[in-house]
Amino acid sequence: MATVTLEAKGRENVGTGAARNCRKDGFVPCVVYGDKKDPESICISSDLLMRYVNKSNFFSTVFEINGVDKKGQKFVAKDVQFHPVTDRPIHVDFMRVSKGSKITVRVPLSFINETLSPGLKNGGVLNVLVHEIDVVCDPEEIPENIKIDLTGFEFHHTVHANDVKLEKGITLPAGNKNFTIATVVAPTIMKADETTSSSTSSLSSLPGMLLS
């Protein structure tokens, strides 16, 4: 995955007032931490961050932040706070990462081969419950997305986290629960027909009852 470069400037003052002034000047207060180094407070242009924070792969993107630490130090975003009205970022946490280490990152899911799913071809709907999952990998090997192949999926087929095929060197976090990611749901009209058919069948089996 390509590395994205961000320009930053240091923040000497911290606290609510300093953060407010930072935002007033068009910057977002941020913190970088990890890799056995002291946390550092910085500011990054709000417009610059807006290019990336709303992308699905923001948390799996590797950043270099100029003005922080030594040149070549890599970072990944770990948390973003958004303004409740404008939806613009108001604070971002970045974590330092080093080559050869194992980190947990959030990676978007990509569903492929929908036309090869009999359930979807026959009017079913893919009900996606989870659009991204956490994986553990080397920061140099973070995938842009994780593909889920829908080939052969019939109605009611369910994809669980443990069903996801991961590339070599990429694993699910320890203690991961086998949660549901997506299900192929039958068309509503088909469900209604099945219910009607079942009800009619039940009524016809009652003694002495005539159906018009």
CSV table of C-alpha atoms in Angstrom, one decimal:
chain,number,residue,atom,x,y,z
A,1,MET,CA,0.0,0.0,0.0
A,2,ALA,CA,1.3,3.5,-0.9
A,3,THR,CA,2.2,5.8,1.9
A,4,VAL,CA,0.3,9.1,2.3
A,5,THR,CA,2.3,12.2,3.5
A,6,LEU,CA,0.8,14.7,5.8
A,7,GLU,CA,2.3,18.1,6.8
A,8,ALA,CA,2.1,18.9,10.5
A,9,LYS,CA,3.3,21.5,13.0
A,10,GLY,CA,4.0,21.1,16.7
A,11,ARG,CA,1.6,22.2,19.5
A,12,GLU,CA,3.4,23.7,22.4
A,13,ASN,CA,0.1,24.4,24.4
A,14,VAL,CA,-2.4,21.7,25.1
A,15,GLY,CA,-5.9,21.7,26.6
A,16,THR,CA,-9.3,22.8,25.6
A,17,GLY,CA,-8.4,26.5,24.9
A,18,ALA,CA,-5.4,25.6,22.8
A,19,ALA,CA,-7.3,23.0,20.8
A,20,ARG,CA,-10.0,25.6,20.2
A,21,ASN,CA,-7.5,28.1,18.9
A,22,CYS,CA,-6.0,25.4,16.7
A,23,ARG,CA,-9.3,24.8,15.0
A,24,LYS,CA,-10.1,28.5,14.7
A,25,ASP,CA,-6.9,28.7,12.6
A,26,GLY,CA,-8.1,26.0,10.2
A,27,PHE,CA,-6.1,23.1,11.8
A,28,VAL,CA,-7.1,19.9,13.6
A,29,PRO,CA,-5.4,19.1,16.9
A,30,CYS,CA,-3.8,15.6,16.8
A,31,VAL,CA,-1.8,13.4,19.0
A,32,VAL,CA,0.9,10.8,17.9
A,33,TYR,CA,1.9,8.1,20.3
A,34,GLY,CA,3.4,4.6,20.6
A,35,ASP,CA,6.6,2.7,19.7
A,36,LYS,CA,7.9,3.3,23.2
A,37,LYS,CA,8.1,7.1,22.6
A,38,ASP,CA,6.5,10.0,24.4
A,39,PRO,CA,3.2,11.2,23.0
A,40,GLU,CA,3.4,14.4,20.9
A,41,SER,CA,0.8,17.0,20.3
A,42,ILE,CA,0.5,18.4,16.7
A,43,CYS,CA,-1.8,20.2,14.3
A,44,ILE,CA,-2.7,19.2,10.8
A,45,SER,CA,-4.6,21.3,8.3
A,46,SER,CA,-8.4,20.5,8.4
A,47,ASP,CA,-8.7,20.7,4.6
A,48,LEU,CA,-5.8,18.2,4.2
A,49,LEU,CA,-7.3,15.7,6.6
A,50,MET,CA,-10.7,16.0,4.9
A,51,ARG,CA,-9.2,14.4,1.8
A,52,TYR,CA,-8.7,11.2,3.8
A,53,VAL,CA,-10.9,10.9,6.9
A,54,ASN,CA,-14.1,10.0,5.1
A,55,LYS,CA,-12.5,7.3,2.9
A,56,SER,CA,-13.3,3.7,3.8
A,57,ASN,CA,-9.6,2.8,4.1
A,58,PHE,CA,-8.6,5.7,6.4
A,59,PHE,CA,-7.8,3.4,9.3
A,60,SER,CA,-5.8,1.1,7.1
A,61,THR,CA,-3.7,3.8,5.4
A,62,VAL,CA,-0.1,4.2,6.4
A,63,PHE,CA,1.0,7.9,6.8
A,64,GLU,CA,4.2,9.7,7.0
A,65,ILE,CA,3.8,13.0,9.0
A,66,ASN,CA,6.4,15.6,8.2
A,67,GLY,CA,7.4,17.6,11.2
A,68,VAL,CA,7.1,14.7,13.6
A,69,ASP,CA,9.8,12.4,14.8
A,70,LYS,CA,12.5,11.2,12.3
A,71,LYS,CA,12.0,11.1,8.6
A,72,GLY,CA,10.4,7.9,7.4
A,73,GLN,CA,8.5,7.2,10.6
A,74,LYS,CA,5.2,5.6,9.8
A,75,PHE,CA,1.8,6.1,11.4
A,76,VAL,CA,-1.7,4.8,11.3
A,77,ALA,CA,-4.9,6.5,12.5
A,78,LYS,CA,-6.5,5.0,15.5
A,79,ASP,CA,-9.3,7.3,16.4
A,80,VAL,CA,-11.2,10.3,14.9
A,81,GLN,CA,-13.6,12.6,16.6
A,82,PHE,CA,-16.1,14.5,14.4
A,83,HIS,CA,-18.0,17.7,14.9
A,84,PRO,CA,-21.7,16.7,15.6
A,85,VAL,CA,-23.0,19.2,13.1
A,86,THR,CA,-20.4,19.8,10.4
A,87,ASP,CA,-19.0,16.2,10.4
A,88,ARG,CA,-15.5,17.7,10.0
A,89,PRO,CA,-12.7,16.1,12.1
A,90,ILE,CA,-12.0,17.9,15.4
A,91,HIS,CA,-9.3,15.5,16.8
A,92,VAL,CA,-7.3,12.6,15.4
A,93,ASP,CA,-5.0,10.1,17.2
A,94,PHE,CA,-2.2,8.6,15.2
A,95,MET,CA,0.0,5.6,16.4
A,96,ARG,CA,3.6,5.1,15.4
A,97,VAL,CA,4.4,1.8,13.7
A,98,SER,CA,7.6,0.1,12.7
A,99,LYS,CA,8.5,-2.4,10.1
A,100,GLY,CA,8.2,-6.0,11.3
A,101,SER,CA,5.8,-5.1,14.1
A,102,LYS,CA,2.3,-6.5,14.3
A,103,ILE,CA,-0.6,-4.0,14.6
A,104,THR,CA,-4.3,-4.2,14.6
A,105,VAL,CA,-5.9,-2.1,11.8
A,106,ARG,CA,-9.5,-1.7,10.5
A,107,VAL,CA,-9.8,-2.8,6.9
A,108,PRO,CA,-12.8,-2.2,4.6
A,109,LEU,CA,-14.6,-5.2,3.1
A,110,SER,CA,-15.3,-5.6,-0.6
A,111,PHE,CA,-18.0,-8.0,-2.0
A,112,ILE,CA,-17.3,-9.5,-5.4
A,113,ASN,CA,-19.0,-11.8,-7.9
A,114,GLU,CA,-22.5,-10.7,-7.0
A,115,THR,CA,-23.7,-12.0,-10.5
A,116,LEU,CA,-22.5,-15.4,-9.6
A,117,SER,CA,-24.7,-15.7,-6.5
A,118,PRO,CA,-27.9,-17.6,-7.3
A,119,GLY,CA,-29.7,-16.0,-4.4
A,120,LEU,CA,-28.9,-12.4,-5.6
A,121,LYS,CA,-29.6,-13.3,-9.3
A,122,ASN,CA,-33.1,-14.5,-8.2
A,123,GLY,CA,-34.0,-11.2,-6.5
A,124,GLY,CA,-32.3,-11.6,-3.1
A,125,VAL,CA,-30.6,-8.8,-1.3
A,126,LEU,CA,-27.2,-8.7,0.3
A,127,ASN,CA,-27.8,-7.5,3.8
A,128,VAL,CA,-24.3,-6.2,5.0
A,129,LEU,CA,-24.1,-5.8,8.7
A,130,VAL,CA,-20.3,-5.1,8.9
A,131,HIS,CA,-18.4,-3.0,6.3
A,132,GLU,CA,-15.0,-3.3,7.8
A,133,ILE,CA,-13.1,-5.7,10.2
A,134,ASP,CA,-10.1,-5.5,12.4
A,135,VAL,CA,-7.1,-7.6,11.3
A,136,VAL,CA,-3.5,-8.1,12.7
A,137,CYS,CA,-0.6,-7.7,10.3
A,138,ASP,CA,2.7,-6.0,9.5
A,139,PRO,CA,2.2,-2.3,8.8
A,140,GLU,CA,4.0,-2.9,5.4
A,141,GLU,CA,1.4,-5.5,4.5
A,142,ILE,CA,-1.9,-3.8,5.2
A,143,PRO,CA,-4.4,-4.7,2.5
A,144,GLU,CA,-6.4,-2.0,0.8
A,145,ASN,CA,-9.5,-4.1,1.3
A,146,ILE,CA,-10.5,-7.7,2.1
A,147,LYS,CA,-12.6,-9.4,-0.7
A,148,ILE,CA,-15.5,-11.7,0.1
A,149,ASP,CA,-16.5,-13.9,-2.9
A,150,LEU,CA,-20.3,-14.3,-3.2
A,151,THR,CA,-20.0,-17.1,-5.9
A,152,GLY,CA,-22.6,-19.8,-5.2
A,153,PHE,CA,-24.4,-17.9,-2.4
A,154,GLU,CA,-28.1,-19.0,-2.1
A,155,PHE,CA,-30.9,-17.5,-0.1
A,156,HIS,CA,-30.1,-17.3,3.6
A,157,HIS,CA,-26.4,-17.9,3.1
A,158,THR,CA,-24.5,-16.1,5.9
A,159,VAL,CA,-20.9,-15.0,6.0
A,160,HIS,CA,-19.2,-15.0,9.4
A,161,ALA,CA,-15.9,-13.4,10.4
A,162,ASN,CA,-14.2,-16.8,10.6
A,163,ASP,CA,-15.3,-17.5,7.0
A,164,VAL,CA,-13.2,-14.6,5.6
A,165,LYS,CA,-10.2,-15.7,3.6
A,166,LEU,CA,-7.1,-13.7,4.7
A,167,GLU,CA,-3.8,-13.5,2.9
A,168,LYS,CA,-0.7,-15.0,4.5
A,169,GLY,CA,0.6,-13.1,7.5
A,170,ILE,CA,-2.8,-11.5,8.2
A,171,THR,CA,-5.0,-12.8,11.0
A,172,LEU,CA,-8.0,-11.9,13.0
A,173,PRO,CA,-7.3,-10.5,16.5
A,174,ALA,CA,-7.0,-12.9,19.4
A,175,GLY,CA,-10.3,-13.6,21.1
A,176,ASN,CA,-12.2,-12.5,18.0
A,177,LYS,CA,-15.9,-13.4,18.2
A,178,ASN,CA,-17.3,-15.1,15.2
A,179,PHE,CA,-19.8,-12.3,14.3
A,180,THR,CA,-22.0,-12.2,11.3
A,181,ILE,CA,-20.8,-10.0,8.4
A,182,ALA,CA,-23.5,-10.4,5.7
A,183,THR,CA,-26.5,-12.5,4.7
A,184,VAL,CA,-28.3,-13.1,1.4
A,185,VAL,CA,-31.9,-12.3,2.2
A,186,ALA,CA,-34.8,-13.7,0.1
A,187,PRO,CA,-37.1,-11.2,-1.6
A,188,THR,CA,-39.9,-9.8,0.5
A,189,ILE,CA,-42.6,-10.9,-2.0
A,190,MET,CA,-41.2,-14.4,-1.9
A,191,LYS,CA,-41.4,-14.5,1.9
A,192,ALA,CA,-45.0,-13.3,1.7
A,193,ASP,CA,-45.9,-16.0,-0.8
A,194,GLU,CA,-44.2,-18.7,1.4
A,195,THR,CA,-46.2,-17.4,4.5
A,196,THR,CA,-49.5,-17.4,2.5
A,197,SER,CA,-48.8,-20.9,1.2
A,198,SER,CA,-48.0,-22.2,4.7
A,199,SER,CA,-51.2,-20.6,6.1
A,200,THR,CA,-53.4,-22.0,3.4
A,201,SER,CA,-51.8,-25.5,3.8
A,202,SER,CA,-52.5,-25.3,7.6
A,203,LEU,CA,-56.1,-24.3,7.0
A,204,SER,CA,-56.8,-26.9,4.4
A,205,SER,CA,-55.7,-29.6,6.9
A,206,LEU,CA,-58.4,-28.6,9.5
A,207,PRO,CA,-61.4,-31.0,9.5
A,208,GLY,CA,-64.7,-29.8,8.2
A,209,MET,CA,-63.4,-26.5,6.9
A,210,LEU,CA,-64.0,-25.4,3.3
A,211,LEU,CA,-61.8,-23.0,1.5
A,212,SER,CA,-63.4,-20.8,-1.2
